[in-house]
mmCIF file with all atom_site columns, C-alpha atoms and ligand atoms in Angstrom:
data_model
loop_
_atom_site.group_PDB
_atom_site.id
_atom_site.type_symbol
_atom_site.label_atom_id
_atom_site.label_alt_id
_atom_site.label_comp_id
_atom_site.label_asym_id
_atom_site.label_entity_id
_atom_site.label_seq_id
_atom_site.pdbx_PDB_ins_code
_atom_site.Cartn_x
_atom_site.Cartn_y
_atom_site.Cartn_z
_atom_site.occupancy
_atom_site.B_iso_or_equiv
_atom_site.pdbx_formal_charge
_atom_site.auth_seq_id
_atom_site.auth_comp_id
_atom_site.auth_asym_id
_atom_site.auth_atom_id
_atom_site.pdbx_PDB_model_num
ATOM   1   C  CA  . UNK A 1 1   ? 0.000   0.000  0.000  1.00 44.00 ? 1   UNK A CA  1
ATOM   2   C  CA  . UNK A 1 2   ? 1.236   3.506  -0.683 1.00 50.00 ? 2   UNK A CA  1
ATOM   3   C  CA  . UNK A 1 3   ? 1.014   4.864  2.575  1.00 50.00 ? 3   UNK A CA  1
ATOM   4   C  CA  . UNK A 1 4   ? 2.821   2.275  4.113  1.00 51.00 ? 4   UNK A CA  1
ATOM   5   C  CA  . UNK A 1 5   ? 5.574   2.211  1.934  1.00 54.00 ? 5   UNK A CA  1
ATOM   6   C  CA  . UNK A 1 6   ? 5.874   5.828  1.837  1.00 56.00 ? 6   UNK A CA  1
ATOM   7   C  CA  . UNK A 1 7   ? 6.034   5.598  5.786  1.00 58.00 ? 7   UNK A CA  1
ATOM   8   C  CA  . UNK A 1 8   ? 8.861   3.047  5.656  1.00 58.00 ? 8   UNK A CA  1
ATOM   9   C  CA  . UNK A 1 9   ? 10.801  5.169  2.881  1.00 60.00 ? 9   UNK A CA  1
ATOM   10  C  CA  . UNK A 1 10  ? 9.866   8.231  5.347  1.00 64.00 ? 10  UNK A CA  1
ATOM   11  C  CA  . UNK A 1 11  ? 11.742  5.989  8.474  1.00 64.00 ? 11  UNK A CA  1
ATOM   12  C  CA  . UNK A 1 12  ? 14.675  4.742  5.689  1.00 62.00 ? 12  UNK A CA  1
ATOM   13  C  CA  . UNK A 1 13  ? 15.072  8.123  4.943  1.00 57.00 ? 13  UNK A CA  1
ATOM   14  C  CA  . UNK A 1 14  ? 16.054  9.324  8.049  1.00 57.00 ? 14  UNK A CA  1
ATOM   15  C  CA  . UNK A 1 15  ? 18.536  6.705  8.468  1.00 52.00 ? 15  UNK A CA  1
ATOM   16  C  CA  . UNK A 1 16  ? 16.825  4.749  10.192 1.00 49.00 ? 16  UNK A CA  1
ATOM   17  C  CA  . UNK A 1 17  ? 18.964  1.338  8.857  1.00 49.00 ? 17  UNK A CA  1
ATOM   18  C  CA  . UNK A 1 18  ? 22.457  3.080  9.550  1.00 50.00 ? 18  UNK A CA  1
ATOM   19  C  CA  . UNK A 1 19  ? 22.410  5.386  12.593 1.00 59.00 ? 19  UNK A CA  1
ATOM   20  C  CA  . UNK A 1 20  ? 20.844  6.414  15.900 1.00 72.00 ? 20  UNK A CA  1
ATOM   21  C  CA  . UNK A 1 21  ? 19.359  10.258 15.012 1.00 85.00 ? 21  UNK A CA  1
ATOM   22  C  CA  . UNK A 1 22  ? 17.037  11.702 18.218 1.00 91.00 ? 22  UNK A CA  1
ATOM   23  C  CA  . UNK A 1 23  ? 14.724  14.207 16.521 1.00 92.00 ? 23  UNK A CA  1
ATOM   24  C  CA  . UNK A 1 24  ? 12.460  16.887 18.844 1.00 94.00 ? 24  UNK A CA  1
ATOM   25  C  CA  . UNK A 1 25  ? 8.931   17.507 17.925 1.00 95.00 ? 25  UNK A CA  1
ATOM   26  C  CA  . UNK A 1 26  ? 8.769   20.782 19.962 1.00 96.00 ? 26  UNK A CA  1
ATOM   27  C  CA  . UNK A 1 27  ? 5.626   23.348 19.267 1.00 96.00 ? 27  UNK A CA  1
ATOM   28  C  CA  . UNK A 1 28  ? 2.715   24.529 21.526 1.00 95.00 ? 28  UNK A CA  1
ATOM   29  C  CA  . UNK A 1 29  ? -0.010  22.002 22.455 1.00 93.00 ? 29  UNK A CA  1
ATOM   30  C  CA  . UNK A 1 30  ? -2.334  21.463 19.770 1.00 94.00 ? 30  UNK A CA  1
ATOM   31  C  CA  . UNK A 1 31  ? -0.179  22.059 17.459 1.00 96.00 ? 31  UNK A CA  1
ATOM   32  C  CA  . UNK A 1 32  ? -0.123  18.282 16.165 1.00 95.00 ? 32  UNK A CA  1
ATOM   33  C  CA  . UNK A 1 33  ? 2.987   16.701 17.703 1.00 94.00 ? 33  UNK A CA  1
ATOM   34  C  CA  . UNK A 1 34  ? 1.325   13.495 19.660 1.00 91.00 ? 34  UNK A CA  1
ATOM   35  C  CA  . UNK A 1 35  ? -0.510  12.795 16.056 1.00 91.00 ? 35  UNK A CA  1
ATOM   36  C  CA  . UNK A 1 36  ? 2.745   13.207 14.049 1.00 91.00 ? 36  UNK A CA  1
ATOM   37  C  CA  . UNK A 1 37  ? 3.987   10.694 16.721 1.00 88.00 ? 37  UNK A CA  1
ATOM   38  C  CA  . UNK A 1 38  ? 1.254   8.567  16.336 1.00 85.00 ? 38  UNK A CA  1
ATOM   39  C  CA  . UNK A 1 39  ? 1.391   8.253  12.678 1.00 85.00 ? 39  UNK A CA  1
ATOM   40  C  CA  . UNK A 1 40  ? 5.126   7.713  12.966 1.00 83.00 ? 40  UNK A CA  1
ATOM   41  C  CA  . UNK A 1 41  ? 3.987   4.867  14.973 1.00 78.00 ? 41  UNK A CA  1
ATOM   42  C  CA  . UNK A 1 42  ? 1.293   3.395  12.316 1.00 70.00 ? 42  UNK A CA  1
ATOM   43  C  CA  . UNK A 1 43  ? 4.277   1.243  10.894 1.00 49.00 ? 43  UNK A CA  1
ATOM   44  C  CA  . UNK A 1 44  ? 5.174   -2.013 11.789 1.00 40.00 ? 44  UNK A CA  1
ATOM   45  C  CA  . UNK A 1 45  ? 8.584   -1.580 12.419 1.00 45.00 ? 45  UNK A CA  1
ATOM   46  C  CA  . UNK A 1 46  ? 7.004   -0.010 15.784 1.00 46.00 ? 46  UNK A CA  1
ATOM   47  C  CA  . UNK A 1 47  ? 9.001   -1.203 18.890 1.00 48.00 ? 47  UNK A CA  1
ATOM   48  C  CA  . UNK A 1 48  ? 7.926   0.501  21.959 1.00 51.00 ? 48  UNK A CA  1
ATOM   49  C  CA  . UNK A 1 49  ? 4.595   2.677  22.245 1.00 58.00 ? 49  UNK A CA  1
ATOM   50  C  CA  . UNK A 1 50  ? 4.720   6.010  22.828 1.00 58.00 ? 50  UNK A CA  1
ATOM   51  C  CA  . UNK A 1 51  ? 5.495   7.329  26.572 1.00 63.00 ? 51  UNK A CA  1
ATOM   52  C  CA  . UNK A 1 52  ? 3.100   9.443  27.595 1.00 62.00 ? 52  UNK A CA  1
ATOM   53  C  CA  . UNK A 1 53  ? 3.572   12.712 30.124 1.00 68.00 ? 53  UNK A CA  1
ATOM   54  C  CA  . UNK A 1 54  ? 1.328   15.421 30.129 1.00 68.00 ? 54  UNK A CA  1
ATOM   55  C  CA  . UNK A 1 55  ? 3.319   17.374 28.278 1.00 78.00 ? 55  UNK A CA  1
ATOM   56  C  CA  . UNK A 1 56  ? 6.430   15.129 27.070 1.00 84.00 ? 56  UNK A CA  1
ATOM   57  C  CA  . UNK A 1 57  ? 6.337   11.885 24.993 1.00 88.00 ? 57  UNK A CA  1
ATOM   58  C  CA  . UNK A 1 58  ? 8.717   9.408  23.597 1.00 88.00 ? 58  UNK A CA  1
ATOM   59  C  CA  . UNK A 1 59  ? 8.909   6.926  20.766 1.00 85.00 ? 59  UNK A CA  1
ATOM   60  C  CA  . UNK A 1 60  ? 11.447  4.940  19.582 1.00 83.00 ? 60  UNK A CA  1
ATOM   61  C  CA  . UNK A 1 61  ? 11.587  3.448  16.020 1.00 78.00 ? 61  UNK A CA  1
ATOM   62  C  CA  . UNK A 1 62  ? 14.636  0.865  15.283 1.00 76.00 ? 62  UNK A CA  1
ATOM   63  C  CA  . UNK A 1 63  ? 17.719  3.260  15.887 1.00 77.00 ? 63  UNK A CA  1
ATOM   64  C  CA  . UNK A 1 64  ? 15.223  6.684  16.061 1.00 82.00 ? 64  UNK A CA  1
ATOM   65  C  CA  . UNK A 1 65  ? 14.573  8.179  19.174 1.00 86.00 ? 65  UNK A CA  1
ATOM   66  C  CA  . UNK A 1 66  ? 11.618  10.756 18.945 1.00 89.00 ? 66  UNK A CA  1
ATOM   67  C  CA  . UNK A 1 67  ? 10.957  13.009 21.744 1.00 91.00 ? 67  UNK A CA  1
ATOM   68  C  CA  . UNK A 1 68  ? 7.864   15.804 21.849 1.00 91.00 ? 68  UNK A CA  1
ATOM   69  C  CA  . UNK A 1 69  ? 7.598   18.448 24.093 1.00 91.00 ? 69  UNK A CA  1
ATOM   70  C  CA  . UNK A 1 70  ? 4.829   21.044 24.574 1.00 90.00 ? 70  UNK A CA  1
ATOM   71  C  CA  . UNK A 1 71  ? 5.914   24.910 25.082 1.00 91.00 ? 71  UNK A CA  1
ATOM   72  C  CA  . UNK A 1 72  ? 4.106   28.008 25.549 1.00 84.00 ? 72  UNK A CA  1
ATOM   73  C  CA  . UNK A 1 73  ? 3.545   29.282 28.969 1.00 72.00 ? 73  UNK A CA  1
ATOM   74  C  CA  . UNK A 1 74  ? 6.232   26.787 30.798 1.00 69.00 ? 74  UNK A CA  1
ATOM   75  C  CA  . UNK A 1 75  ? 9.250   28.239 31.306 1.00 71.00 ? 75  UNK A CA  1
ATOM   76  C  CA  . UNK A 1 76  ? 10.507  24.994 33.355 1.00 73.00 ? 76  UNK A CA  1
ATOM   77  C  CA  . UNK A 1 77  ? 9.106   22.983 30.176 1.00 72.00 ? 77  UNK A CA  1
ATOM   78  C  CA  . UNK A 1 78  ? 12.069  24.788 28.167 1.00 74.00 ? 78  UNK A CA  1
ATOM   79  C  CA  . UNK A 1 79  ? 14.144  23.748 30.743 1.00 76.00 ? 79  UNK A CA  1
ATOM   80  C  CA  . UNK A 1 80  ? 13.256  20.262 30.549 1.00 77.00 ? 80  UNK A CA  1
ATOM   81  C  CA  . UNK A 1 81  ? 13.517  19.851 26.731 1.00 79.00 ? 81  UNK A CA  1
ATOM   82  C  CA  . UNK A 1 82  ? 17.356  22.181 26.982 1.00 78.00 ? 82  UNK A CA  1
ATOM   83  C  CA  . UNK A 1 83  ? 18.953  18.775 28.720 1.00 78.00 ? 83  UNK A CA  1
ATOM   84  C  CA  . UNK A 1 84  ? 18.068  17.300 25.601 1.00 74.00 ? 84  UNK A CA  1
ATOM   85  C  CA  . UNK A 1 85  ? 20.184  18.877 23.515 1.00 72.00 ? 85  UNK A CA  1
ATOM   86  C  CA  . UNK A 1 86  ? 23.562  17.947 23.413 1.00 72.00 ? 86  UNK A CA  1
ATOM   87  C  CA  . UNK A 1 87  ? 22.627  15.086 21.281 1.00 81.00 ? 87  UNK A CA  1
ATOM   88  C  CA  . UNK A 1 88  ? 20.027  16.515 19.244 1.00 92.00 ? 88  UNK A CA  1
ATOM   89  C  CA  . UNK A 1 89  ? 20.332  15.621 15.221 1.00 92.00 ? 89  UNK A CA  1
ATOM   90  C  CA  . UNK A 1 90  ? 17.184  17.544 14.212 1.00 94.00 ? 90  UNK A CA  1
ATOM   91  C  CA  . UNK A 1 91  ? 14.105  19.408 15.149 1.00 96.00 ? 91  UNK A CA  1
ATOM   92  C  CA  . UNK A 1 92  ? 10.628  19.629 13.440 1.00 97.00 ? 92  UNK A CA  1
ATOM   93  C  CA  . UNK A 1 93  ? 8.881   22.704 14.722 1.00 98.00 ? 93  UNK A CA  1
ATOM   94  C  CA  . UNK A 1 94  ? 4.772   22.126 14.593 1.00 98.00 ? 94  UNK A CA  1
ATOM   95  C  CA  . UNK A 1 95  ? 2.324   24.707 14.543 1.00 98.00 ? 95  UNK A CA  1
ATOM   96  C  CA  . UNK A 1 96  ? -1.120  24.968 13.975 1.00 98.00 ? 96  UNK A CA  1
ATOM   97  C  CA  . UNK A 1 97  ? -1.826  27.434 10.461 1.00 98.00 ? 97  UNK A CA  1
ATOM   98  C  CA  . UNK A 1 98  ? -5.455  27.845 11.630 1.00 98.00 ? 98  UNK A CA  1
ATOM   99  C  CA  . UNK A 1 99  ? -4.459  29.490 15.070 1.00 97.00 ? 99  UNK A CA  1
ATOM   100 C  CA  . UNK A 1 100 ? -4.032  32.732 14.503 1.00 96.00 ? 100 UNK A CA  1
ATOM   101 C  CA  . UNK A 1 101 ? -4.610  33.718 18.246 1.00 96.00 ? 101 UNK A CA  1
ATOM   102 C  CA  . UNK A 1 102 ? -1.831  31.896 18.931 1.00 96.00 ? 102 UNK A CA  1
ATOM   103 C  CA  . UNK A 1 103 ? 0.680   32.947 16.325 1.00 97.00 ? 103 UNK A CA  1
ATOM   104 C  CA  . UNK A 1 104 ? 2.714   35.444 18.545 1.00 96.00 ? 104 UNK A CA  1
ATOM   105 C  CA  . UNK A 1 105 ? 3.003   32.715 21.509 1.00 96.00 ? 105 UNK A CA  1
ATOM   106 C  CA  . UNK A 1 106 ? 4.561   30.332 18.726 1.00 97.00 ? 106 UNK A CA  1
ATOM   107 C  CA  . UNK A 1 107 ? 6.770   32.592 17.286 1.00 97.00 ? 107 UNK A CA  1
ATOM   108 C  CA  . UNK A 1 108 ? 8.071   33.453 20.700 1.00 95.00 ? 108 UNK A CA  1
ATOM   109 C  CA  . UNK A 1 109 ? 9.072   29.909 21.371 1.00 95.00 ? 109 UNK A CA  1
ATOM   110 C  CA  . UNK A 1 110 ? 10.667  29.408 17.454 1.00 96.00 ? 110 UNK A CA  1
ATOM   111 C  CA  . UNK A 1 111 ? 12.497  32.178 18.524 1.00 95.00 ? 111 UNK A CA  1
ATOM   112 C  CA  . UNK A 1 112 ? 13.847  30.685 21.801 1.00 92.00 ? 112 UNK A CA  1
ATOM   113 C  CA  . UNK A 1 113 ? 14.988  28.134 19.745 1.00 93.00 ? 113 UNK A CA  1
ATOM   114 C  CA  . UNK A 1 114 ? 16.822  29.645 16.602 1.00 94.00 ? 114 UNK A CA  1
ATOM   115 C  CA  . UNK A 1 115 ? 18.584  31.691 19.508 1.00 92.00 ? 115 UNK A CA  1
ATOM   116 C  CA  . UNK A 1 116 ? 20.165  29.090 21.324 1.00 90.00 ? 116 UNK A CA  1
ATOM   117 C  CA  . UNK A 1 117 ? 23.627  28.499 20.831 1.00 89.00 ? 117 UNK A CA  1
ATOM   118 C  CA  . UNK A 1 118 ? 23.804  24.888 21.389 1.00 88.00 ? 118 UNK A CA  1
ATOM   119 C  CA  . UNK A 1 119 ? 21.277  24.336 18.733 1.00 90.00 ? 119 UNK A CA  1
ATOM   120 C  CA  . UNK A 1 120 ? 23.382  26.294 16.318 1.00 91.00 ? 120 UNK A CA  1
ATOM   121 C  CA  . UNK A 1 121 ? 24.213  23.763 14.154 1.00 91.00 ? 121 UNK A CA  1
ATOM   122 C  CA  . UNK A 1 122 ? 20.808  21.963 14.196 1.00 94.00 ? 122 UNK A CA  1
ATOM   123 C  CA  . UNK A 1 123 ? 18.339  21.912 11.015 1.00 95.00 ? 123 UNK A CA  1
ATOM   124 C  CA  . UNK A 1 124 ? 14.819  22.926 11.778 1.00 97.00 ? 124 UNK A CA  1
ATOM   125 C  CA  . UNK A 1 125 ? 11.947  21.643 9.832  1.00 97.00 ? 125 UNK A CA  1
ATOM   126 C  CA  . UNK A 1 126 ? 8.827   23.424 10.652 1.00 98.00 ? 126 UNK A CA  1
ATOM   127 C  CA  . UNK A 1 127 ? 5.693   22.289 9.983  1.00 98.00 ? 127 UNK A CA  1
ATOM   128 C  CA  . UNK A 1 128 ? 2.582   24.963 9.287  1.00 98.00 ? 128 UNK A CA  1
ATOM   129 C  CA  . UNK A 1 129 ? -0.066  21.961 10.186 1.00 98.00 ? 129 UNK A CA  1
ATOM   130 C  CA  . UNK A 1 130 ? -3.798  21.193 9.731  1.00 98.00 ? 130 UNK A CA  1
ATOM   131 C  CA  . UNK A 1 131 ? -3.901  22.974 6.241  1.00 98.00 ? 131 UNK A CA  1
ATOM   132 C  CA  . UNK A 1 132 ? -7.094  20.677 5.916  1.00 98.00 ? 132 UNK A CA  1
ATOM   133 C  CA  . UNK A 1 133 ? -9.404  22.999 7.951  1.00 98.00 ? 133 UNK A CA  1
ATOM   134 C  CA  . UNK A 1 134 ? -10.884 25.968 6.747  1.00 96.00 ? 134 UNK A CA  1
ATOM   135 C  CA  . UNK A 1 135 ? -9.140  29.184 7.690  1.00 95.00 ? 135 UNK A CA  1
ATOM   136 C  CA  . UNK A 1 136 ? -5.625  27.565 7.375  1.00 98.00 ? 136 UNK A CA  1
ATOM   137 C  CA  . UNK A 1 137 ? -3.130  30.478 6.730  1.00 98.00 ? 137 UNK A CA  1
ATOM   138 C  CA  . UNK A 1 138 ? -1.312  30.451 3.134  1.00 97.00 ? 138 UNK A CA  1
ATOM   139 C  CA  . UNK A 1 139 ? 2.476   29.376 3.259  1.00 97.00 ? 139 UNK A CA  1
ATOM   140 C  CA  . UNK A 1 140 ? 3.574   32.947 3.018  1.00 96.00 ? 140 UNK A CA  1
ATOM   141 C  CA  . UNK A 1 141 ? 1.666   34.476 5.756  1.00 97.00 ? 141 UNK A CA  1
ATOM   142 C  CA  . UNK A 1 142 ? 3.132   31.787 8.225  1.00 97.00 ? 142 UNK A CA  1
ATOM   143 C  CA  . UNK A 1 143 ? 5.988   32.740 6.953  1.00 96.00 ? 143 UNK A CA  1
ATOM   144 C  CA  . UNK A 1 144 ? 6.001   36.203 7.698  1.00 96.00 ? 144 UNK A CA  1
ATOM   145 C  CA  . UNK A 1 145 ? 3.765   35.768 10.711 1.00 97.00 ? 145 UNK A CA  1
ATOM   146 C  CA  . UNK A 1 146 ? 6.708   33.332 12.067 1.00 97.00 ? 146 UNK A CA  1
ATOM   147 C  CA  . UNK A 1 147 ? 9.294   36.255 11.031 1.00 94.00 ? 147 UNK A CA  1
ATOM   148 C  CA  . UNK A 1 148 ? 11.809  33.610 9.328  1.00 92.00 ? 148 UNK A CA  1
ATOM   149 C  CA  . UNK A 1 149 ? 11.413  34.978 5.377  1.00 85.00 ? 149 UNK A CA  1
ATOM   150 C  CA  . UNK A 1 150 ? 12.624  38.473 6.478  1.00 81.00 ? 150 UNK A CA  1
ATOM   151 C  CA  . UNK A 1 151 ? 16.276  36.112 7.728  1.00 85.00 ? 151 UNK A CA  1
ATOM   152 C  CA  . UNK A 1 152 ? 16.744  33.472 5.263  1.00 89.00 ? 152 UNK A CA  1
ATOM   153 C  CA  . UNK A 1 153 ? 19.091  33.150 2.874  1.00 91.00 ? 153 UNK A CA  1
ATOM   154 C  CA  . UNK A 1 154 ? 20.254  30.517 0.721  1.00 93.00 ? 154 UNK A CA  1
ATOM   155 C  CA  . UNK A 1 155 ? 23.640  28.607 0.581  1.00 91.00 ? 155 UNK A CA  1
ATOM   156 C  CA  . UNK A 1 156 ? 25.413  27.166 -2.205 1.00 88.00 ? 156 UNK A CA  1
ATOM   157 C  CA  . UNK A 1 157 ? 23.760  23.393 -1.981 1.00 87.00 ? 157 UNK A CA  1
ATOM   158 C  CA  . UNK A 1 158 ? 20.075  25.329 -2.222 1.00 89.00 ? 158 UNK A CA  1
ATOM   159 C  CA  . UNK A 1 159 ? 19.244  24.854 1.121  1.00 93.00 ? 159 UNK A CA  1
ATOM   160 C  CA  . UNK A 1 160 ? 17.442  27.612 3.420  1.00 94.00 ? 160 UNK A CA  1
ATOM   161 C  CA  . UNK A 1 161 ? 19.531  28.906 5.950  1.00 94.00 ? 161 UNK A CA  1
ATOM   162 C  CA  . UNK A 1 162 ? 19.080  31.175 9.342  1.00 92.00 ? 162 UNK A CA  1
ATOM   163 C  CA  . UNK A 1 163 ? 22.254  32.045 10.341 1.00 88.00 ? 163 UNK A CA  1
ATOM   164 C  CA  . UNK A 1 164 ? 23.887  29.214 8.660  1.00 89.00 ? 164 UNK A CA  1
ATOM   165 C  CA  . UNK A 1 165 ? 21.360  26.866 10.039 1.00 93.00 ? 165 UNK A CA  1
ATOM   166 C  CA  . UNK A 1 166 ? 19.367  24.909 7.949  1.00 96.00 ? 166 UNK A CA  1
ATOM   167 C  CA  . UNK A 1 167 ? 15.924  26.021 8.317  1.00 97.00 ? 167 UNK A CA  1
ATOM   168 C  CA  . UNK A 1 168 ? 12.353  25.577 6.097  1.00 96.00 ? 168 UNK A CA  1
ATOM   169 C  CA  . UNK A 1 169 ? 8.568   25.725 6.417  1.00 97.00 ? 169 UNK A CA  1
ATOM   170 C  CA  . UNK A 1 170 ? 6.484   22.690 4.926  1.00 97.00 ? 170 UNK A CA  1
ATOM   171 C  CA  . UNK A 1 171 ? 2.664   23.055 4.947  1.00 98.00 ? 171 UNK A CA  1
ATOM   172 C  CA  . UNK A 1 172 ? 1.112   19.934 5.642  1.00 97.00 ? 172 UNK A CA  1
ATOM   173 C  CA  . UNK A 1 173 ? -1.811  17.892 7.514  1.00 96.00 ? 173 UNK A CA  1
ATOM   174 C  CA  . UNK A 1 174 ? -0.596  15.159 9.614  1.00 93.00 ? 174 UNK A CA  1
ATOM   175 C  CA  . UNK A 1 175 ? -4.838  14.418 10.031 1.00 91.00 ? 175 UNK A CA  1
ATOM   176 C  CA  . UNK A 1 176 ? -4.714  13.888 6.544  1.00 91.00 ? 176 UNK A CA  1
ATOM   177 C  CA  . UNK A 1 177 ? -1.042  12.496 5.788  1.00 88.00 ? 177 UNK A CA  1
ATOM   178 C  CA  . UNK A 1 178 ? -0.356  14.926 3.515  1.00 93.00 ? 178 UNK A CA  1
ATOM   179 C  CA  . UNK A 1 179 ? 2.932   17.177 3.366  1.00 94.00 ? 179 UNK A CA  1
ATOM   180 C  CA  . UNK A 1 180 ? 4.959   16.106 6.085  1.00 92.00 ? 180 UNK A CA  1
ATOM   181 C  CA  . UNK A 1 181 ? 7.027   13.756 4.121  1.00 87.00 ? 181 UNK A CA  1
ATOM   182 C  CA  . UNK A 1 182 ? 8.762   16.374 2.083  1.00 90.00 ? 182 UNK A CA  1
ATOM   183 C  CA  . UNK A 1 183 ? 9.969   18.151 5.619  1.00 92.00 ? 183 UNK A CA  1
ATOM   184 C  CA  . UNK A 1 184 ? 11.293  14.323 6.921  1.00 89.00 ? 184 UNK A CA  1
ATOM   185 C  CA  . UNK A 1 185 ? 12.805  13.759 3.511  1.00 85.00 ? 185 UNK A CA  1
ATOM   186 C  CA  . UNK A 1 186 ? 14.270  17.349 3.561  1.00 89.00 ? 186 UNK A CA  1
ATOM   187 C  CA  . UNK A 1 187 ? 15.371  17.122 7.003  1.00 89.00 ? 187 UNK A CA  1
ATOM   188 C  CA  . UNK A 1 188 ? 17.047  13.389 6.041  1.00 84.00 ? 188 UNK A CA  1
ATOM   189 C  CA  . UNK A 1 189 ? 19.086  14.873 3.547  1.00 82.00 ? 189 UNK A CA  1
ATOM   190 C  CA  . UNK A 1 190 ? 20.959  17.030 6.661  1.00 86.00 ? 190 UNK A CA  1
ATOM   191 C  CA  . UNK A 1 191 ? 21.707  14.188 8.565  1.00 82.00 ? 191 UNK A CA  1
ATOM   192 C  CA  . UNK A 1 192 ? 24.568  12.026 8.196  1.00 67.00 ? 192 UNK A CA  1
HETATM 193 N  N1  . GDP B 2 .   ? -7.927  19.166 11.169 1.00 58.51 ? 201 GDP B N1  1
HETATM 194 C  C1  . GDP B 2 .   ? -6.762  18.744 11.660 1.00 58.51 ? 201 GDP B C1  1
HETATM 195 N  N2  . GDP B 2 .   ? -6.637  18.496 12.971 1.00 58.51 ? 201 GDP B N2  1
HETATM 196 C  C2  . GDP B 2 .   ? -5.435  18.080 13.441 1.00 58.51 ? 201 GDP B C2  1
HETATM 197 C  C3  . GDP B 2 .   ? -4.328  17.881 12.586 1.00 58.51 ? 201 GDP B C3  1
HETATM 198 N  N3  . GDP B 2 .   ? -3.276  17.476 13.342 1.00 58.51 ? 201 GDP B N3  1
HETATM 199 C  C4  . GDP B 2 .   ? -3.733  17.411 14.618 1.00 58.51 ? 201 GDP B C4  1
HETATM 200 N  N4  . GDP B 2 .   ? -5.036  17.776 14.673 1.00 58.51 ? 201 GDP B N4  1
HETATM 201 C  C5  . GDP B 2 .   ? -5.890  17.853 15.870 1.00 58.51 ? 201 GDP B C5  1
HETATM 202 O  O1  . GDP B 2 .   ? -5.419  18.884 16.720 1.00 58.51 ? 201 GDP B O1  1
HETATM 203 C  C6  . GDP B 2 .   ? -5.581  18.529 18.076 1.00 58.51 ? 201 GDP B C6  1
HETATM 204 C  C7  . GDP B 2 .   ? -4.260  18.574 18.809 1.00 58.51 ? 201 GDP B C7  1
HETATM 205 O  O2  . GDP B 2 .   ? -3.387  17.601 18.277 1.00 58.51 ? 201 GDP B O2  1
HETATM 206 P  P1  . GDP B 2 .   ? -2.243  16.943 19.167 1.00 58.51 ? 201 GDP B P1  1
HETATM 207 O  O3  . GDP B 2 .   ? -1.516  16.000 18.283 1.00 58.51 ? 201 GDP B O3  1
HETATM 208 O  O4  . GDP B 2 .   ? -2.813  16.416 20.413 1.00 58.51 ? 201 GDP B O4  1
HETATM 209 O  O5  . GDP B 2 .   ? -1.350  18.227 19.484 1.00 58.51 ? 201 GDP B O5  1
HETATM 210 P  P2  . GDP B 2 .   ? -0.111  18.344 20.500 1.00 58.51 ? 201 GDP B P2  1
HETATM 211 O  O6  . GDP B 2 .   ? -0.630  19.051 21.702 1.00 58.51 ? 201 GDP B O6  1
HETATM 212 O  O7  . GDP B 2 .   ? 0.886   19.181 19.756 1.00 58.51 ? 201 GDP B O7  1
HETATM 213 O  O8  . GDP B 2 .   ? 0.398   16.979 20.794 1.00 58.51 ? 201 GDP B O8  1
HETATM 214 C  C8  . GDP B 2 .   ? -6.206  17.126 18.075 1.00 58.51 ? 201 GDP B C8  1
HETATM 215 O  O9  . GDP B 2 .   ? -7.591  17.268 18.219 1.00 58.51 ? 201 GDP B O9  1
HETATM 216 C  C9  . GDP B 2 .   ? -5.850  16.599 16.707 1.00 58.51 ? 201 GDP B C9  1
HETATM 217 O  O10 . GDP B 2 .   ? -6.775  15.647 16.249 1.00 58.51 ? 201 GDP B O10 1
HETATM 218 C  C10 . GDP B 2 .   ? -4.488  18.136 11.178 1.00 58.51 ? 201 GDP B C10 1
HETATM 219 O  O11 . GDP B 2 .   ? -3.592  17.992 10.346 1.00 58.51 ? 201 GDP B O11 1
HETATM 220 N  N5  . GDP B 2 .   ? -5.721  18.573 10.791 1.00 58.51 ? 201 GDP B N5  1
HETATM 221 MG MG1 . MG  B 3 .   ? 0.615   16.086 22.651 1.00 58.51 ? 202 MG  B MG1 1
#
């Protein structure tokens, strides 16, 4: 079936054969994460279900260990996820396209991120999510909204860059399975 198989290439691509990568899922609640989880999990390569914490959850799949954290409002939440990061290979950044309340509160917490030196080095993937539902903001207005267009710039291999870190925006619905792939393939490409 298509879905599977694209769900196995997803896993292959991110090395999943070859090398232990431990990718964040880091956004505010609702964004999507514990449903990106979950259909990470629809495969049946599956080896240990998904921890769950009120706001922190953990899957492992073969040699990938993915870890979700909730922000927005927690300061000792950012805290939590920080210990995480000496060993971090990637992070996919979820928010929700149809929330425009919460728009400023998101970009806050993208913005924690991109200014942390330890994570210097570390490709972000972020996904504007739910672009099923009515009211979903256009690719360009999260964009701006997020601040990141104003910043990027491109480097020689045609990858977008903030500061020399890899960074992009993929529009997708994980409700629908549709979109996401392209960010996991994109971020595959970055590790090594
Ligand atoms: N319409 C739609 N709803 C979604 C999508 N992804 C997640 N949701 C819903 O958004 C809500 C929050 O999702 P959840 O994965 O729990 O967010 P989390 O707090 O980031 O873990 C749930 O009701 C999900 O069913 C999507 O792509 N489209
Ligand atoms: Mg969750």
């Amino acid at each position: 079936m298509f879905i599977v198989n694209m769900v196995k290439s997803l896993l292959g691509n991110l090395g999943i054969w070859k090398k232990n990568a431990k990718i964040l899922f880091l956004g505010l609640d609702n964004a999507g994460k514990t449903t990106l989880l979950r259909r990470l999990k629809d495969d049946r390569m599956v080896q240990h279900e998904p921890t769950l914490h009120p706001h922190a959850e953990e899957l492992v799949l073969g040699n990938v260990r993915f870890k979700a954290f909730d922000l927005g409002g927690h300061p000792i939440v950012r805290k939590t996820w920080k210990n995480y990061f000496p060993t971090v290979d990637g992070i996919i950044y979820l928010v929700d396209s149809t929330d425009q309340n919460r728009l400023k509160e998101s970009r806050y917490e993208l913005e924690q991120i991109l200014n942390t030196a330890e994570l210097a080095q570390v490709p972000i993937v972020i996904f504007g999510n739910k672009i099923d539902k009515p009211g979903a903001m256009p690719e360009e207005e999260l964009r701006q909204a997020l601040g990141i267009n104003a910043k990027q710039q491109i480097n020689k291999k045609n990858i977008k860059e903030i500061d020399g870190r890899p960074v992009d925006v993929f529009m997708c619905s994980v409700a629908n399975k549709v979109g996401y792939a392209e960010g996991f393939k994109w971020l595959s490409q970055l590790l090594n």
